[in-house]
CSV table of C-alpha atoms in Angstrom, one decimal:
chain,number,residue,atom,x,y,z
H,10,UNK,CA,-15.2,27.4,0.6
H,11,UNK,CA,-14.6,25.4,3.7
H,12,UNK,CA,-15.1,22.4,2.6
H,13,UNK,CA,-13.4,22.9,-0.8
H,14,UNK,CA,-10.4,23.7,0.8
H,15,UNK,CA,-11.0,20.8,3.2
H,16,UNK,CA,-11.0,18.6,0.4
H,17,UNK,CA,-7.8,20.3,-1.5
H,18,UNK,CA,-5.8,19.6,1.6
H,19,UNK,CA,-6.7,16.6,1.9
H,20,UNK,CA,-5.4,15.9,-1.8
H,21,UNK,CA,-2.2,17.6,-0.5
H,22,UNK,CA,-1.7,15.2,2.1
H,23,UNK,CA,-2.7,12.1,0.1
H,24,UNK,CA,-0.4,12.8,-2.7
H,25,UNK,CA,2.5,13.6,-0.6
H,26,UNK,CA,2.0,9.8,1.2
H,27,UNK,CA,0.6,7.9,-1.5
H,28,UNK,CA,4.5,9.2,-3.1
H,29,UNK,CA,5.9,8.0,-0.2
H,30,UNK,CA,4.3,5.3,1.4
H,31,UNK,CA,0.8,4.9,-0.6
H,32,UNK,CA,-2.5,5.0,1.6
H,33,UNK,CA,-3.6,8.6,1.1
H,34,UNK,CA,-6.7,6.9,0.6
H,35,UNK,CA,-7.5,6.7,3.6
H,36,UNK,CA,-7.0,10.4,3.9
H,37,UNK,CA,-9.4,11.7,0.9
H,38,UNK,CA,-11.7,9.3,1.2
H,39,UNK,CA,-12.8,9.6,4.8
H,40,UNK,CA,-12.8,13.5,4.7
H,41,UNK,CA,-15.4,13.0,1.3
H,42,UNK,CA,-17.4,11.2,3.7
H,43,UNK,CA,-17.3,13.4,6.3
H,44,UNK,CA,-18.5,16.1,4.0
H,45,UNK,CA,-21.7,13.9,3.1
H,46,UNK,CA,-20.4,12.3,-0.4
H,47,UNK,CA,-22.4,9.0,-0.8
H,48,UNK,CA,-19.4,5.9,-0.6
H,49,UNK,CA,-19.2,5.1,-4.2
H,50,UNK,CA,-19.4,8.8,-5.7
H,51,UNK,CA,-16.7,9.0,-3.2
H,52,UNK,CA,-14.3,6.4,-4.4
H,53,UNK,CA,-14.5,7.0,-7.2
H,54,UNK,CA,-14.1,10.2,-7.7
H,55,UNK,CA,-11.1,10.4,-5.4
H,56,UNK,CA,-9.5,7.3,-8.0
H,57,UNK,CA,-9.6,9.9,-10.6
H,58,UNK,CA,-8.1,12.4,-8.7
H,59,UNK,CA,-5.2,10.6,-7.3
H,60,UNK,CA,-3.9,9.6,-10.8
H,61,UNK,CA,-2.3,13.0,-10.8
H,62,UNK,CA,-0.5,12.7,-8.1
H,63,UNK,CA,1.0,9.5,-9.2
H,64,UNK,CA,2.4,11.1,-12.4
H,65,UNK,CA,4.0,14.2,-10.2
H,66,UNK,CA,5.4,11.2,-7.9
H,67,UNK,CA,6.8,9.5,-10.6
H,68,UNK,CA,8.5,11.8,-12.1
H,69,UNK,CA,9.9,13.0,-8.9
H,70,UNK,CA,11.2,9.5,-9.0
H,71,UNK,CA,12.4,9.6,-12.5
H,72,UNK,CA,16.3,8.9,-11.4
H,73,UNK,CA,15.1,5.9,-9.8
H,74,UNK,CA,13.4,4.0,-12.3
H,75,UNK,CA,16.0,4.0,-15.2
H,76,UNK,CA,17.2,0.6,-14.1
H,77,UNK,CA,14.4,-0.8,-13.5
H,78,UNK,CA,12.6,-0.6,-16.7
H,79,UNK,CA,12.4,-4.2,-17.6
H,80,UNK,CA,10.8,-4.9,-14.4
H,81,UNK,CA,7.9,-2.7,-15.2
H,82,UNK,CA,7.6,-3.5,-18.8
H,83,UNK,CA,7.3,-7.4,-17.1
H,84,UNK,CA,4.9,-6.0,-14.5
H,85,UNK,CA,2.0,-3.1,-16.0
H,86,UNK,CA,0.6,-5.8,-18.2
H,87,UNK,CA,-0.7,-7.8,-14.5
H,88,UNK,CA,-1.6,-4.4,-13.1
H,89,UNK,CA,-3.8,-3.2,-16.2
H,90,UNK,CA,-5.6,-6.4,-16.0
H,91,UNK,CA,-6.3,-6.3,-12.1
H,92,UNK,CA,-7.5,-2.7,-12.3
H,93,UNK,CA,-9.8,-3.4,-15.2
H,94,UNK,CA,-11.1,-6.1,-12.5
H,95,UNK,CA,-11.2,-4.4,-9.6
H,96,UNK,CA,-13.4,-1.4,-11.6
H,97,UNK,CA,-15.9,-3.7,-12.8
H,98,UNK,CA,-16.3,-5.5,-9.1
H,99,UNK,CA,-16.6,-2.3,-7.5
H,100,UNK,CA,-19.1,-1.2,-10.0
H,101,UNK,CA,-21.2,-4.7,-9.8
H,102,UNK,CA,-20.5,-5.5,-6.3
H,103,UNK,CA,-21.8,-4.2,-3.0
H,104,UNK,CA,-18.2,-2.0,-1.1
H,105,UNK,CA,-18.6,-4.2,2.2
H,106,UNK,CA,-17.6,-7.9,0.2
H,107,UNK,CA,-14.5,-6.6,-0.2
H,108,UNK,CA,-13.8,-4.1,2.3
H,109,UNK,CA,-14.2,-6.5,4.6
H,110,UNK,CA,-10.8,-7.4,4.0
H,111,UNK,CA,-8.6,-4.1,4.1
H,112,UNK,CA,-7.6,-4.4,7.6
H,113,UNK,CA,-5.8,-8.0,7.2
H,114,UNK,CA,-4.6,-6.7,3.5
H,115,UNK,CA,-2.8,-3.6,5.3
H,116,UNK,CA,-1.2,-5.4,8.8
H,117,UNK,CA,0.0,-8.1,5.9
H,118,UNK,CA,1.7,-5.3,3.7
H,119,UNK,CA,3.4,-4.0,6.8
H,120,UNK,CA,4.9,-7.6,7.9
H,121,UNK,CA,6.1,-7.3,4.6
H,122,UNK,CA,7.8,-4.3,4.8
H,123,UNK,CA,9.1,-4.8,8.2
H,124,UNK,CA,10.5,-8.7,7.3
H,125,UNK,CA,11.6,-7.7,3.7
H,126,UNK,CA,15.1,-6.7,4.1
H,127,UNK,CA,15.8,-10.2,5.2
H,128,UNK,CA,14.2,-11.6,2.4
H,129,UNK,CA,15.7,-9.4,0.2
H,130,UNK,CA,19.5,-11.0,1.4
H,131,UNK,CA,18.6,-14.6,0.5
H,132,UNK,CA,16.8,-13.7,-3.0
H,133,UNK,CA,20.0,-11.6,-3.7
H,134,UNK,CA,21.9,-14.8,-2.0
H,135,UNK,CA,20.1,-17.0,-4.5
H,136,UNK,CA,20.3,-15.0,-7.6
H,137,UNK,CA,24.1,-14.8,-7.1
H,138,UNK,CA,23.9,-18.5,-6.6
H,139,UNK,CA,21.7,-18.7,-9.9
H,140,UNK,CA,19.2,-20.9,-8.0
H,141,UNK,CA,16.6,-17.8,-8.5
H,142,UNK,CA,13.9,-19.9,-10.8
H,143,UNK,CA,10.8,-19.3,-12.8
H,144,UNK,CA,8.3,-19.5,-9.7
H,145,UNK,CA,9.3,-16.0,-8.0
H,146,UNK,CA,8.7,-14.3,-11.0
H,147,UNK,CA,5.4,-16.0,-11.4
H,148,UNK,CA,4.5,-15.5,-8.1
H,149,UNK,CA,5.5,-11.8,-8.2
H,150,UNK,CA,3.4,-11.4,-11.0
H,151,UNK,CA,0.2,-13.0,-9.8
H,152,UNK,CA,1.0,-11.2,-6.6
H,153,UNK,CA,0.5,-7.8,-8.6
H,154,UNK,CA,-2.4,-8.9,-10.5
H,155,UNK,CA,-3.8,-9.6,-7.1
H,156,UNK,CA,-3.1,-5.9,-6.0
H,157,UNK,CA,-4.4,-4.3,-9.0
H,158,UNK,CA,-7.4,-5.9,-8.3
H,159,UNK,CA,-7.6,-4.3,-4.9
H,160,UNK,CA,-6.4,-1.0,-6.2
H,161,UNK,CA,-9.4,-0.8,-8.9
H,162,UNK,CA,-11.6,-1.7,-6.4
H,163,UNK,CA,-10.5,0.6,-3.4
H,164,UNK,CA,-6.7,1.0,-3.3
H,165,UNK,CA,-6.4,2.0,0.5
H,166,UNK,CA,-2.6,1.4,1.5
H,167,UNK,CA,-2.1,-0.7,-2.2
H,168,UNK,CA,1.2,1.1,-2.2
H,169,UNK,CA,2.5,-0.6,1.5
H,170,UNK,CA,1.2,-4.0,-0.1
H,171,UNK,CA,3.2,-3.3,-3.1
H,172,UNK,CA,6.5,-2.6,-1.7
H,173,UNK,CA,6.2,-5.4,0.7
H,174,UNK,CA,5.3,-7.9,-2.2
H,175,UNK,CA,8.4,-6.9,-3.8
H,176,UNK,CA,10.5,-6.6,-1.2
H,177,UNK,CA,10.2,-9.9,-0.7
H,178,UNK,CA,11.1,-10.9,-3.7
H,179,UNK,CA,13.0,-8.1,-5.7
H,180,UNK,CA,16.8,-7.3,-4.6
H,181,UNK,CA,16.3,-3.8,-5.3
H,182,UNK,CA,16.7,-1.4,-2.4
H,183,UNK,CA,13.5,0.4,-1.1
H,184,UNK,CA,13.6,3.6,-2.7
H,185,UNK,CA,13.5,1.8,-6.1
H,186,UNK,CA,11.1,-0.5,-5.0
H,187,UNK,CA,9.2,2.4,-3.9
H,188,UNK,CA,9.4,4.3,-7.7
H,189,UNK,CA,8.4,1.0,-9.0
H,190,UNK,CA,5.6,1.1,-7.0
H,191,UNK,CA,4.4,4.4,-7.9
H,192,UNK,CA,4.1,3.8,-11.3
H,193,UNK,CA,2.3,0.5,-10.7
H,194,UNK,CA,-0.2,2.2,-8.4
H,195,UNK,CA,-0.1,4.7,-10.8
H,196,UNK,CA,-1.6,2.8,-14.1
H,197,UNK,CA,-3.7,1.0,-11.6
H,198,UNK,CA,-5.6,4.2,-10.5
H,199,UNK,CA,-5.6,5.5,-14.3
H,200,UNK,CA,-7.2,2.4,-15.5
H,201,UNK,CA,-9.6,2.4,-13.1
H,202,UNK,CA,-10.0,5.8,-13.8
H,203,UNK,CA,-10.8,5.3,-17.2
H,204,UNK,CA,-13.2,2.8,-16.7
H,205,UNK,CA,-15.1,4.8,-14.4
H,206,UNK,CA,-15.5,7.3,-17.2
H,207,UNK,CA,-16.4,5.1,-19.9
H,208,UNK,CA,-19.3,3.3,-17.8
H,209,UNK,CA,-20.4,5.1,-14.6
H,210,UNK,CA,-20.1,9.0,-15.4
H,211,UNK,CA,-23.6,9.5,-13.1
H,212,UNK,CA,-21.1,8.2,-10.4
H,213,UNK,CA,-18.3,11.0,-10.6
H,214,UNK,CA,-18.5,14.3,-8.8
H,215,UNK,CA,-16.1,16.6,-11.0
H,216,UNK,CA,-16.1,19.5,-8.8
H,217,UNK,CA,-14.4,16.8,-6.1
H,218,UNK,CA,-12.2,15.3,-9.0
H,219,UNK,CA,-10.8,18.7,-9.8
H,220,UNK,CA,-9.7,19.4,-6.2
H,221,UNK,CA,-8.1,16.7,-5.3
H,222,UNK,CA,-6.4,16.5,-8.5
H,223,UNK,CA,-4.7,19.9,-8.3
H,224,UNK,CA,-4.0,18.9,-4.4
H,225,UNK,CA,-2.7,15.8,-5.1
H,226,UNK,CA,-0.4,16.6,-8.2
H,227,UNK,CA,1.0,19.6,-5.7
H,228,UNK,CA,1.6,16.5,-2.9
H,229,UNK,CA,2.9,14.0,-4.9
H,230,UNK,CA,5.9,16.6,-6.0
H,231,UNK,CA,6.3,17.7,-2.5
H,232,UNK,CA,6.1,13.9,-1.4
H,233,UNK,CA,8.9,12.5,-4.0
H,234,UNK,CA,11.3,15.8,-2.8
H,235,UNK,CA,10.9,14.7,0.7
H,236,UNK,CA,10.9,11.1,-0.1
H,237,UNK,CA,14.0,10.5,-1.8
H,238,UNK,CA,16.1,12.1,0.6
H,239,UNK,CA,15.2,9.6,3.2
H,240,UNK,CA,17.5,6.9,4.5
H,241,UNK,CA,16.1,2.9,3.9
H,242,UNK,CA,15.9,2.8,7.3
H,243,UNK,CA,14.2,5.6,8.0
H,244,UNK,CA,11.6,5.4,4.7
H,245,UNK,CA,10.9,1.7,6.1
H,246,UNK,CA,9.8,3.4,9.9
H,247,UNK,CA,7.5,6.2,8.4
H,248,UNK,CA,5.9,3.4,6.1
H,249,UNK,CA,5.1,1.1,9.2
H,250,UNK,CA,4.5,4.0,11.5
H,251,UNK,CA,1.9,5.6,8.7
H,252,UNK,CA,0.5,2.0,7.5
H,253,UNK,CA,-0.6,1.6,11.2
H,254,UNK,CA,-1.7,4.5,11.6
H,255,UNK,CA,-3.7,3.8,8.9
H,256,UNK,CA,-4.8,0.1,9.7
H,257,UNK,CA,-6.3,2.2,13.3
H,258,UNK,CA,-8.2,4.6,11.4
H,259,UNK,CA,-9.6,2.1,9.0
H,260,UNK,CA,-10.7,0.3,11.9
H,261,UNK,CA,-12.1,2.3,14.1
H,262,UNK,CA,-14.1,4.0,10.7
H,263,UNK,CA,-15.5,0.7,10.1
């Protein structure tokens, strides 16, 4: 019982700042360890059971994607194909190639962050100008691709990388950069999800699934209520305060 509800708060927590912020990965996942949950069981199952919490996140976020449609009609397609990767590399490869990694991934998502307002003023400048051209959009989308590949494969803090990606490159303010990125995250995790269904069942623990699931879907509702009602300001300090928080942890786990 303990440990169960261990492993349901943790769900809580993750889905409240995956909504938010996105590395409640590196809440579940640790505390699956900690229980004695071999590493891959452990990924994976807790990839299943954050998809839920996207979905309560995102529609929590509902008002704040309307306009922004187009953009993720232009953008799923690169995600779908860099979590269909990122499931078969974490399935084929050993964790510590690409784990390797995280810690660099995560302090670069938070430069983002921290530097995107500024870049956000000269892409607006530029679009205004019309001298926006064909390469940020490219790069934008390779840039997702890129992440949805890390997502499949692991996913911690994919949400601070996301919103720091676009950021730099989007004009949209934060909180709509941050539904967009739920919904990217989002069909990252579910196709992962349903890959690891399809071809590594023996890998999933359901019982862990089914926890965090019903803990996350609770978070990522509480997370979007709190979320929203955040200033850009102040959602950009709790993303670089978590996110380093974060990069320590990840650290010193390694």
């Amino acid at each position: 019982m303990i440990e169960s509800a261990a492993i349901f708060s943790a769900g809580v927590w993750a889905g409240g700042i995956n909504v938010i912020v996105g590395s409640g990965t590196l809440v579940t996942f640790p505390t699956l360890l900690l229980f004695g949950y071999p590493p891959l069981t452990a990924n994976v199952s807790n990839n299943i059971g954050m998809v839920a919490g996207g979905v309560s996140g995102i529609y929590g976020y509902r008002r704040e994607l309307g306009p922004n449609r187009p953009i993720l009609v232009r953008l799923a397609p690169a995600s779908v194909a860099g979590a269909l990767v990122g499931a078969v590399l974490l399935l084929v490869l050993p964790a510590e190639s690409f784990k390797a990694i995280v810690p660099a991934l995560i302090a670069l998502g938070l430069i983002m962050v921290v530097v995107g307002p500024t870049i956000q003023r000269r892409t607006a400048a530029a679009q205004h100008e019309g001298s926006a051209n064909t390469a940020s959009r490219v790069l934008l989308t390779v840039g997702i691709f890129a992440l949805g590949i890390y997502g499949g494969y692991f996913g911690a803090a994919q949400g601070i990388l996301l919103v720091g990606l676009m950021g730099m490159i989007l004009s949209d303010g934060i909180q709509r950069l941050t539904a967009i990125k739920n919904v990217l995250a989002t069909v990252v995790n579910a196709v992962a999800a349903i890959t690891f269904v399809a071809v590594a069942t023996h890998r999933i623990d359901w019982e862990v699934v089914a926890l965090i699931s019903s803990g996350a879907f609770l978070g990522g509702y509480l997370g979007a209520r709190f979320g929203r009602r955040l200033s850009p300001a102040v959602l950009r300090i709790v993303i670089v305060v978590i996110g380093s928080l974060a990069l320590v942890k990840i650290l010193l786990f390694d």
